[in-house]
PDB file of C-alpha atoms and ligand atoms in Angstrom:
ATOM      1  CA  UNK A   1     -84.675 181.209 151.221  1.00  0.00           C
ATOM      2  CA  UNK A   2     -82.243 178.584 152.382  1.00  0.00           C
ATOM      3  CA  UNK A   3     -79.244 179.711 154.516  1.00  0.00           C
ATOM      4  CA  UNK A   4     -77.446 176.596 153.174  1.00  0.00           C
ATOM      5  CA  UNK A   5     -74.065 177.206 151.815  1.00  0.00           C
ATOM      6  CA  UNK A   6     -74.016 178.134 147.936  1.00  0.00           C
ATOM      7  CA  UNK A   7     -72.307 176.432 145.553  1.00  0.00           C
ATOM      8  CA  UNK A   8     -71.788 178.087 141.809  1.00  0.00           C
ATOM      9  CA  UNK A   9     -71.484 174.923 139.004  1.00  0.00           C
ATOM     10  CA  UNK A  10     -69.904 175.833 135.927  1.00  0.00           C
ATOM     11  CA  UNK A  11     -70.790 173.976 132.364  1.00  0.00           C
ATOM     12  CA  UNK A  12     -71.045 174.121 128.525  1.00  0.00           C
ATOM     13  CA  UNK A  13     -73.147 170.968 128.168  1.00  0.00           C
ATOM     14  CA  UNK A  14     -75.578 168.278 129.188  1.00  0.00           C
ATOM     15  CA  UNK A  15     -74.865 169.094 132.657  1.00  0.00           C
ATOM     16  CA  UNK A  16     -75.992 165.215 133.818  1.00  0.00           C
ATOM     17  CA  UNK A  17     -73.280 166.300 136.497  1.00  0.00           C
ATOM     18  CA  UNK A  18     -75.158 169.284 137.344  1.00  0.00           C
ATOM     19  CA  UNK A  19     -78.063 166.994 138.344  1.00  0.00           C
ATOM     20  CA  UNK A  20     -76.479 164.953 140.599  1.00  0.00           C
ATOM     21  CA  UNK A  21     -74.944 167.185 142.418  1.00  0.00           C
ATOM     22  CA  UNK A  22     -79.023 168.934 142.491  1.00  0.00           C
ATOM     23  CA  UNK A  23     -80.981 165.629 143.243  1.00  0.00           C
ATOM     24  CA  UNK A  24     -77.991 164.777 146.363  1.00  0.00           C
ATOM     25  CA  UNK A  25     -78.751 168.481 147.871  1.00  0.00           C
ATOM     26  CA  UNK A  26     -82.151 168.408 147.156  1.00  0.00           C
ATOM     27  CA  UNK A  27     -82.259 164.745 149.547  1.00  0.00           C
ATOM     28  CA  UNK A  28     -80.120 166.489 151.851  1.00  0.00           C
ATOM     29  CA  UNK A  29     -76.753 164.560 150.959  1.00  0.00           C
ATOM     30  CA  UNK A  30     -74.478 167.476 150.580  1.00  0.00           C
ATOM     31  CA  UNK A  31     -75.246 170.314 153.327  1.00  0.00           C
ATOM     32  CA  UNK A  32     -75.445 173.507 150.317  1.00  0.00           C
ATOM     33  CA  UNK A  33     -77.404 174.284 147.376  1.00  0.00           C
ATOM     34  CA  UNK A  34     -76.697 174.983 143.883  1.00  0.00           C
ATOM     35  CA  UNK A  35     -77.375 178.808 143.677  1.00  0.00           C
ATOM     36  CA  UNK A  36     -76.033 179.657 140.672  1.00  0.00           C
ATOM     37  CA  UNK A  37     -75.726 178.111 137.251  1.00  0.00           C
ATOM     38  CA  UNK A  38     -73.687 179.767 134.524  1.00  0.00           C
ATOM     39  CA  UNK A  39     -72.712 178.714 130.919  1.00  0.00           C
ATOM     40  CA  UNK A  40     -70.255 179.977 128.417  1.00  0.00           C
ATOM     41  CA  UNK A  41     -73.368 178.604 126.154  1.00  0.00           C
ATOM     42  CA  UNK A  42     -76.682 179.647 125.541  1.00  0.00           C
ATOM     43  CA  UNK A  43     -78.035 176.541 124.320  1.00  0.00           C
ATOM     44  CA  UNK A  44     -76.674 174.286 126.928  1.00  0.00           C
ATOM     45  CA  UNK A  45     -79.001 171.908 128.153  1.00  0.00           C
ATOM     46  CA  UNK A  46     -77.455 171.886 131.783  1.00  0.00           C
ATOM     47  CA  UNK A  47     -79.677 175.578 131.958  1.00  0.00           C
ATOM     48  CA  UNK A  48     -82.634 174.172 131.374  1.00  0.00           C
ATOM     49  CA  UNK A  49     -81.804 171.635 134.049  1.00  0.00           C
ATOM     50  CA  UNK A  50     -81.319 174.825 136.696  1.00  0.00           C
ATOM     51  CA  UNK A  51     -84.428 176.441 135.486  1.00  0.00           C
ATOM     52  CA  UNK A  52     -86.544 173.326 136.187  1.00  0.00           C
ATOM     53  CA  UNK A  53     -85.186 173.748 140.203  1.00  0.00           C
ATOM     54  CA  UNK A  54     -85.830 177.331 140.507  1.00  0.00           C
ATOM     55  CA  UNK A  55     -82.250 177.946 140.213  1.00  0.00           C
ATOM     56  CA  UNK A  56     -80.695 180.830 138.893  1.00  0.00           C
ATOM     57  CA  UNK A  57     -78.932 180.862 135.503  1.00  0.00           C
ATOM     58  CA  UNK A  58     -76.412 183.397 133.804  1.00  0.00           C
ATOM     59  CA  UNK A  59     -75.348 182.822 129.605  1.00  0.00           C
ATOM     60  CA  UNK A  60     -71.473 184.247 129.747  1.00  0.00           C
ATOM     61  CA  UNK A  61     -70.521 184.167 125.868  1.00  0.00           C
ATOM     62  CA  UNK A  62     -66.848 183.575 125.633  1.00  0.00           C
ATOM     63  CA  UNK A  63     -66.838 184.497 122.385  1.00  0.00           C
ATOM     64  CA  UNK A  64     -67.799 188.630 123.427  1.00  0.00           C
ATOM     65  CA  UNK A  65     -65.086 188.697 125.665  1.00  0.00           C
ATOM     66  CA  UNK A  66     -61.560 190.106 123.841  1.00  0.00           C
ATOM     67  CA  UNK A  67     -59.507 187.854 126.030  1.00  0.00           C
ATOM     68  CA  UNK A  68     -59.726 185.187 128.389  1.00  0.00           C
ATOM     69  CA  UNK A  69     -58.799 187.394 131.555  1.00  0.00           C
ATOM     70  CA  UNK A  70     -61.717 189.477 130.642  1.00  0.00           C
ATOM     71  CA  UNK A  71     -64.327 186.489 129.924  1.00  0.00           C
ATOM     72  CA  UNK A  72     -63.007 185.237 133.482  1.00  0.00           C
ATOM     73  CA  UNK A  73     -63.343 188.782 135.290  1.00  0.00           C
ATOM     74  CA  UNK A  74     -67.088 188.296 134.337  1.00  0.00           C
ATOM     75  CA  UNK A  75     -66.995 184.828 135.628  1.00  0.00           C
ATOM     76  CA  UNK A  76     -65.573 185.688 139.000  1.00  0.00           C
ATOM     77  CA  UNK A  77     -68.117 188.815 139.576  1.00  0.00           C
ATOM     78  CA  UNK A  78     -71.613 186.427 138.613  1.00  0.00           C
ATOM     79  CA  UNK A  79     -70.219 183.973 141.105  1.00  0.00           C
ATOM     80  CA  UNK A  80     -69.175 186.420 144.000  1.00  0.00           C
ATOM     81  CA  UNK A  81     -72.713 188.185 143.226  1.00  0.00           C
ATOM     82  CA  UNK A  82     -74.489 184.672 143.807  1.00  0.00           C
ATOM     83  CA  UNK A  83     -72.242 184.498 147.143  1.00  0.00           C
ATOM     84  CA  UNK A  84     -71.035 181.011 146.596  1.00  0.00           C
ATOM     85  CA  UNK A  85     -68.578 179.546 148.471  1.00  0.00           C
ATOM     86  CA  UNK A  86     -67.414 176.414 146.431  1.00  0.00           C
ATOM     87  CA  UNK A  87     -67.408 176.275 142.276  1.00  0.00           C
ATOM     88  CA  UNK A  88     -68.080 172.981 140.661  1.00  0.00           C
ATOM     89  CA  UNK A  89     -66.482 172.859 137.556  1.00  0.00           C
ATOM     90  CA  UNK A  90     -69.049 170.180 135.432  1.00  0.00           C
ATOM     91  CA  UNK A  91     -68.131 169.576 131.962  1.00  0.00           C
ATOM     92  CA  UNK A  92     -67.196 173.640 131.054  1.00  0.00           C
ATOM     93  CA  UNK A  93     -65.276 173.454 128.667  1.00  0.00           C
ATOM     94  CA  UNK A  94     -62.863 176.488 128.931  1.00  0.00           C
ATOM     95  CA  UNK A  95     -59.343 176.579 130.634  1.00  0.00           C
ATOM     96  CA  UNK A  96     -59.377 179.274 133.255  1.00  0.00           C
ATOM     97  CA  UNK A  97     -56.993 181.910 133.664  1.00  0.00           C
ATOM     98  CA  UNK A  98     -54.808 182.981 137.078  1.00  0.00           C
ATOM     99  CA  UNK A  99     -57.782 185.804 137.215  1.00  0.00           C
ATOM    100  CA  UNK A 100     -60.221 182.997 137.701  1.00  0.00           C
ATOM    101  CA  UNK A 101     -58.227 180.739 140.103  1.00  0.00           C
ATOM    102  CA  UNK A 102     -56.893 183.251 142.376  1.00  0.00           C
ATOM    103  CA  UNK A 103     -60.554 184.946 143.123  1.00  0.00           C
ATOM    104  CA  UNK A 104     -61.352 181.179 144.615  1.00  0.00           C
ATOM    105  CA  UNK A 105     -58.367 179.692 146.252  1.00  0.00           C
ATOM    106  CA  UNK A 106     -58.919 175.779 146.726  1.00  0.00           C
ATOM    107  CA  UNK A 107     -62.721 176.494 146.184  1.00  0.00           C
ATOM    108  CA  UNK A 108     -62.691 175.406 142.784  1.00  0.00           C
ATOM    109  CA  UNK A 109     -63.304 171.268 142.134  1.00  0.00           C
ATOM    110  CA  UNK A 110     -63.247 169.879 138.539  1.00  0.00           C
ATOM    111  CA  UNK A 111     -64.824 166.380 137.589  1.00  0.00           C
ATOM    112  CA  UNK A 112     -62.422 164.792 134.754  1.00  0.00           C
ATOM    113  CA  UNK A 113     -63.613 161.421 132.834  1.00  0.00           C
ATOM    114  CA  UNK A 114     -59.915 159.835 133.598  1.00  0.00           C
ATOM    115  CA  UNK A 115     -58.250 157.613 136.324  1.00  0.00           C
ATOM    116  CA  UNK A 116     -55.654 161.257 136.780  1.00  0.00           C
ATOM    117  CA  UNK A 117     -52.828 161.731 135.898  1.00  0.00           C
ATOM    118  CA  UNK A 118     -53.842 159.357 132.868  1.00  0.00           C
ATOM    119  CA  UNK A 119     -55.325 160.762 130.414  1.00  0.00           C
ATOM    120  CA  UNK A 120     -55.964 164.647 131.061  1.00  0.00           C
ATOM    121  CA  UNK A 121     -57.358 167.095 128.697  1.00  0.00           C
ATOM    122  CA  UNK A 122     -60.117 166.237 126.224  1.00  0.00           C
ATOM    123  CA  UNK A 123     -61.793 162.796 125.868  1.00  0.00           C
ATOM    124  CA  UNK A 124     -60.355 161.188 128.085  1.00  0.00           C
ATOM    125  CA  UNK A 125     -62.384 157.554 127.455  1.00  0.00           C
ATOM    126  CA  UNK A 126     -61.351 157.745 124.111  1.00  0.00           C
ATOM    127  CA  UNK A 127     -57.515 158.325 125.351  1.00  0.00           C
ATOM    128  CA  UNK A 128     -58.066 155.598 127.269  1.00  0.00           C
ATOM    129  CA  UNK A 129     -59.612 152.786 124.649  1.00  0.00           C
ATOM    130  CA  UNK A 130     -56.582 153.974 122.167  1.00  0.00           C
ATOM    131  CA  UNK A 131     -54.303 153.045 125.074  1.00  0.00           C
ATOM    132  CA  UNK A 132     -55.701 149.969 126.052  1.00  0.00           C
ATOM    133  CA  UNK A 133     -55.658 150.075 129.502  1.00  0.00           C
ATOM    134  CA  UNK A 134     -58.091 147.892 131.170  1.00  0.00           C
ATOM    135  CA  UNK A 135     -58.812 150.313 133.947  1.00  0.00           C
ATOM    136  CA  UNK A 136     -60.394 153.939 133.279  1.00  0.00           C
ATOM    137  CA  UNK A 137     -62.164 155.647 135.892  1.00  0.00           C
ATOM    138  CA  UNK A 138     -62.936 159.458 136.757  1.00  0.00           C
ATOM    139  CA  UNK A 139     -61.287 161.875 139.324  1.00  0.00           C
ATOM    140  CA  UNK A 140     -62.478 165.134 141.106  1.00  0.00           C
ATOM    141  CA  UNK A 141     -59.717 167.223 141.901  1.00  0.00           C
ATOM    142  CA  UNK A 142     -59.055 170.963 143.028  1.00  0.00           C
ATOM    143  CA  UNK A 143     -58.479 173.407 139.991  1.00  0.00           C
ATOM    144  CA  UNK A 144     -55.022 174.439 139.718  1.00  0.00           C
ATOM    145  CA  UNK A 145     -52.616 176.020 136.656  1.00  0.00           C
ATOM    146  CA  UNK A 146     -52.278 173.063 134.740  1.00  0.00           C
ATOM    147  CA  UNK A 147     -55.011 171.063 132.920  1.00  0.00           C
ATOM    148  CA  UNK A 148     -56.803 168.465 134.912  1.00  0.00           C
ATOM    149  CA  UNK A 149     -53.421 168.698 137.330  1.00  0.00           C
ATOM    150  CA  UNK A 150     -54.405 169.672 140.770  1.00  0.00           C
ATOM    151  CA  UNK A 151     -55.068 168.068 144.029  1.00  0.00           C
ATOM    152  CA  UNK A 152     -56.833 164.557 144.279  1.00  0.00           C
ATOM    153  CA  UNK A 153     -60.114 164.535 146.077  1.00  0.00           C
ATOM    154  CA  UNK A 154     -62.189 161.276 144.990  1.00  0.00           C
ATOM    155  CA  UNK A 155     -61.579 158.449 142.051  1.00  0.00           C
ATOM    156  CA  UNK A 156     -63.655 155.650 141.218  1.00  0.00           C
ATOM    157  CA  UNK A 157     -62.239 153.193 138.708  1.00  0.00           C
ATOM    158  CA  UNK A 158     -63.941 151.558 136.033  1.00  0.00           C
ATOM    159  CA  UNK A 159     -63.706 148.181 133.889  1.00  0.00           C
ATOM    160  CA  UNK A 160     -62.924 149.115 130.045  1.00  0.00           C
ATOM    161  CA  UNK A 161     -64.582 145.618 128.256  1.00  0.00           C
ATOM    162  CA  UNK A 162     -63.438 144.062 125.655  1.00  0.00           C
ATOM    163  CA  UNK A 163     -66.050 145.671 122.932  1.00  0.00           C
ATOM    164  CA  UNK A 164     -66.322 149.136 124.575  1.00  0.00           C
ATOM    165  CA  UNK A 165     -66.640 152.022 121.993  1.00  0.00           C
ATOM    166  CA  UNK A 166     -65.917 155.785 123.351  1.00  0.00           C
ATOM    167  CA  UNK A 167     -69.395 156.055 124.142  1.00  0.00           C
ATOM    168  CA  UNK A 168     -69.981 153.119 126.128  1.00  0.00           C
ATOM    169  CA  UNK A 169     -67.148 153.272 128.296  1.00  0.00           C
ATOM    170  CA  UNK A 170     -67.535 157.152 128.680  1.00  0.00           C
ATOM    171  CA  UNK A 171     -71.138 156.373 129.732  1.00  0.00           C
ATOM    172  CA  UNK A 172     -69.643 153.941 132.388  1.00  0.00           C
ATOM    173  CA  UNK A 173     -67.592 156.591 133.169  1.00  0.00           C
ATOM    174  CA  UNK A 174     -70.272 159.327 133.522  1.00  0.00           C
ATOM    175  CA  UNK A 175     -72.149 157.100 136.134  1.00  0.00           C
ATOM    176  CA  UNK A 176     -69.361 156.871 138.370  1.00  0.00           C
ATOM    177  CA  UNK A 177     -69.190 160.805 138.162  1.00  0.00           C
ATOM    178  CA  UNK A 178     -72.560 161.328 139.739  1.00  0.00           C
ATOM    179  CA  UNK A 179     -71.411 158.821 142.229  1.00  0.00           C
ATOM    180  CA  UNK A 180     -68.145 161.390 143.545  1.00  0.00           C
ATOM    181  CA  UNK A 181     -69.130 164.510 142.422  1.00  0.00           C
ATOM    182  CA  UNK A 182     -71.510 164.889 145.201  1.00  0.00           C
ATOM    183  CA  UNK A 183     -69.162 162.997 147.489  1.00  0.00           C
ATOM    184  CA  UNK A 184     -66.172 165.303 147.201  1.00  0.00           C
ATOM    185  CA  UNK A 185     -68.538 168.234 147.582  1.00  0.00           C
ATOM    186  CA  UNK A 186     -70.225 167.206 150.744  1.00  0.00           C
ATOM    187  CA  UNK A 187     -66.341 166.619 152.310  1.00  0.00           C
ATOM    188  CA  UNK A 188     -65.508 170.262 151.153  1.00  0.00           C
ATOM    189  CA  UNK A 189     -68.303 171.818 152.513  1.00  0.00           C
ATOM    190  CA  UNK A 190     -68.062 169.850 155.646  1.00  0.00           C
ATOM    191  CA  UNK A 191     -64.811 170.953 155.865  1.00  0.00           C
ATOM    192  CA  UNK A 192     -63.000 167.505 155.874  1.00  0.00           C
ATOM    193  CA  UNK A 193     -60.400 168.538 152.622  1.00  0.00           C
ATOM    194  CA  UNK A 194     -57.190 169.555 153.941  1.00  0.00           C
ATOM    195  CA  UNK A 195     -54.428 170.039 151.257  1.00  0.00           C
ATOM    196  CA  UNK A 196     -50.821 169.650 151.791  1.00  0.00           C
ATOM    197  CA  UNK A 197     -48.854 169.512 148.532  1.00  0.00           C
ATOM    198  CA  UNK A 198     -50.524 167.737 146.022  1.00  0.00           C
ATOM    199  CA  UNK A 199     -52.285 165.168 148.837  1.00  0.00           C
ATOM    200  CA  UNK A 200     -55.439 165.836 150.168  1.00  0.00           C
ATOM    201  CA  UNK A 201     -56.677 164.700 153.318  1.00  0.00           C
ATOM    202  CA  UNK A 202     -60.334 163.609 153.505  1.00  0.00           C
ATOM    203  CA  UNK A 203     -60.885 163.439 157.427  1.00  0.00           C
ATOM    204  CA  UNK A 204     -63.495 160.073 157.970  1.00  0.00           C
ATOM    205  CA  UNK A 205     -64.273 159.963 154.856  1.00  0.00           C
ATOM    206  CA  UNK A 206     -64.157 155.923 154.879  1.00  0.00           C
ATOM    207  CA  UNK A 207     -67.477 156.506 157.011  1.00  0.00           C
ATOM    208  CA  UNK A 208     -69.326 157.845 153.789  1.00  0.00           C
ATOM    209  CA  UNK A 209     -70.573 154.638 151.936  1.00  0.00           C
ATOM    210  CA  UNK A 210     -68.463 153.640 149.168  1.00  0.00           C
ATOM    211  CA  UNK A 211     -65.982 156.243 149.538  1.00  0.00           C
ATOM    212  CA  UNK A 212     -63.071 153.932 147.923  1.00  0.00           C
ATOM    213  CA  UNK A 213     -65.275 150.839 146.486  1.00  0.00           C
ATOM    214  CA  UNK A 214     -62.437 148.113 146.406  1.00  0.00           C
ATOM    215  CA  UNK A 215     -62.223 144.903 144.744  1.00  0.00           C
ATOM    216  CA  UNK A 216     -63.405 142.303 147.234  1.00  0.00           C
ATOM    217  CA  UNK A 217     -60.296 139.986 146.284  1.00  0.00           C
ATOM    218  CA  UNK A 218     -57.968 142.299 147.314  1.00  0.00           C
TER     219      UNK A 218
HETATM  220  C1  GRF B 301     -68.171 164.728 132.001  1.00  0.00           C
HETATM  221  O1  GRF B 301     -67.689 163.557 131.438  1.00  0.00           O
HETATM  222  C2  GRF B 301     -67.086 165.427 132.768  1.00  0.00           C
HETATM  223  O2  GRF B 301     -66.193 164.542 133.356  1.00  0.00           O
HETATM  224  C3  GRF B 301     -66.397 166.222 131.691  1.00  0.00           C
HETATM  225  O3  GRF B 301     -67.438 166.666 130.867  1.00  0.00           O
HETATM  226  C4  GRF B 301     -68.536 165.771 130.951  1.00  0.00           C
HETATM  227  C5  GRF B 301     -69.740 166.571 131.343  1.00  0.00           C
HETATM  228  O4  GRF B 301     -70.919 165.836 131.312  1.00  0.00           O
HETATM  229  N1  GRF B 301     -65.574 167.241 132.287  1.00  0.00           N
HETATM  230  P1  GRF B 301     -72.275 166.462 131.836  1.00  0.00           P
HETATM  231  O5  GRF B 301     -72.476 167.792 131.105  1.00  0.00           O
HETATM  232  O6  GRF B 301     -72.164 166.661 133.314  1.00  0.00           O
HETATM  233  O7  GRF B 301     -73.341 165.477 131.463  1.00  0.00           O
END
């Protein structure tokens, strides 16, 4: 058994997120190891993901809970049972209660498909293309009250083209995310993230590669 740190990821879905943030600890990029994987959905494919690691999975069914305090109670004693020290929020799509967030002061991170504070909530790349912006981008940020409001870890912008659909630019999108997901996890766990207001501080973080990608003209 690993003594690496533990990290608890969170999802309702796909969980392509989930897998990035595997594959970079499993070649050593991020110094912890998913230990837990839980779902507010049975059928999400993100489990199957976990199970083909050897990593523990937990089903909690929002829906058998009578109110969201008591779905998140449950949440908060799987992941203190798994002894994680950082939850990855990846695509779950509930909004957390105070019971949640206070159990894990600023050791909750949440991935969101939008250059922040553009475009929070859901579908963000479709937000976007209605807008017409020709920037979109995604954002990992500490959890905090609000939806897809807290502290500003990692961005990466990118293009929206001229015949994007939802799905194309989301899919742009989505590679980006496995790009800083694992980033902004390996600066939390290496304890680089110091928050002072809403701006965090990522201590040398210009020495991991591509940490802010820039446009060479600029
Ligand atoms: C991602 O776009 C993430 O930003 C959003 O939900 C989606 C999850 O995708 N919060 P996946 O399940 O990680 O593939």
């Amino acid at each position: 058994m690993s003594d690496r740190p533990v990290i608890a990821v969170l999802l309702s879905g796909g969980g392509s997120n989930l897998q990035a943030i595997i594959d970079a600890s499993e070649r050593g990029e991020i110094p912890g190891r998913v230990g837990l994987v839980l779902s507010n959905k049975a059928d999400a494919y993100g489990l199957a993901r976990a199970a083909m690691h050897g990593i523990p999975t937990a089903v909690v069914d929002h829906k058998t809970y009578e109110s969201r305090e008591a779905f998140d109670a449950k949440l908060v004693e799987a992941i203190r049972a798994s002894g994680a020290v950082l939850v990855c929020l990846a695509g779950f799509m509930r909004v957390v209660t105070p019971v949640f967030l206070r159990a894990f002061p600023f050791r909750i991170l949440n991935i969101h498909p939008a250059l922040l504070p553009s475009f929070p909530g859901t579908h963000g790349p479709a937000q976007a293309l209605r807008y017409g912006v020709r920037f979109s981008g995604c954002t990992v940020h500490f959890l905090d009250e609000g939806v897809d409001t807290g502290p500003i870890i990692v961005q990466a912008v990118v293009p929206v083209h001229e015949d994007d659909t939802e799905e194309t630019l989301a899919a742009r999108i989505l590679k980006e995310e496995h790009r800083i997901y694992p980033m902004a996890i390996r600066l939390f766990l290496e304890g680089r993230l110091t928050v002072e207001g809403r701006r965090v501080s990522t201590k040398d973080a210009e020495s991991i590669p591509d940490f802010s990608r820039r446009n060479p003209d600029v």
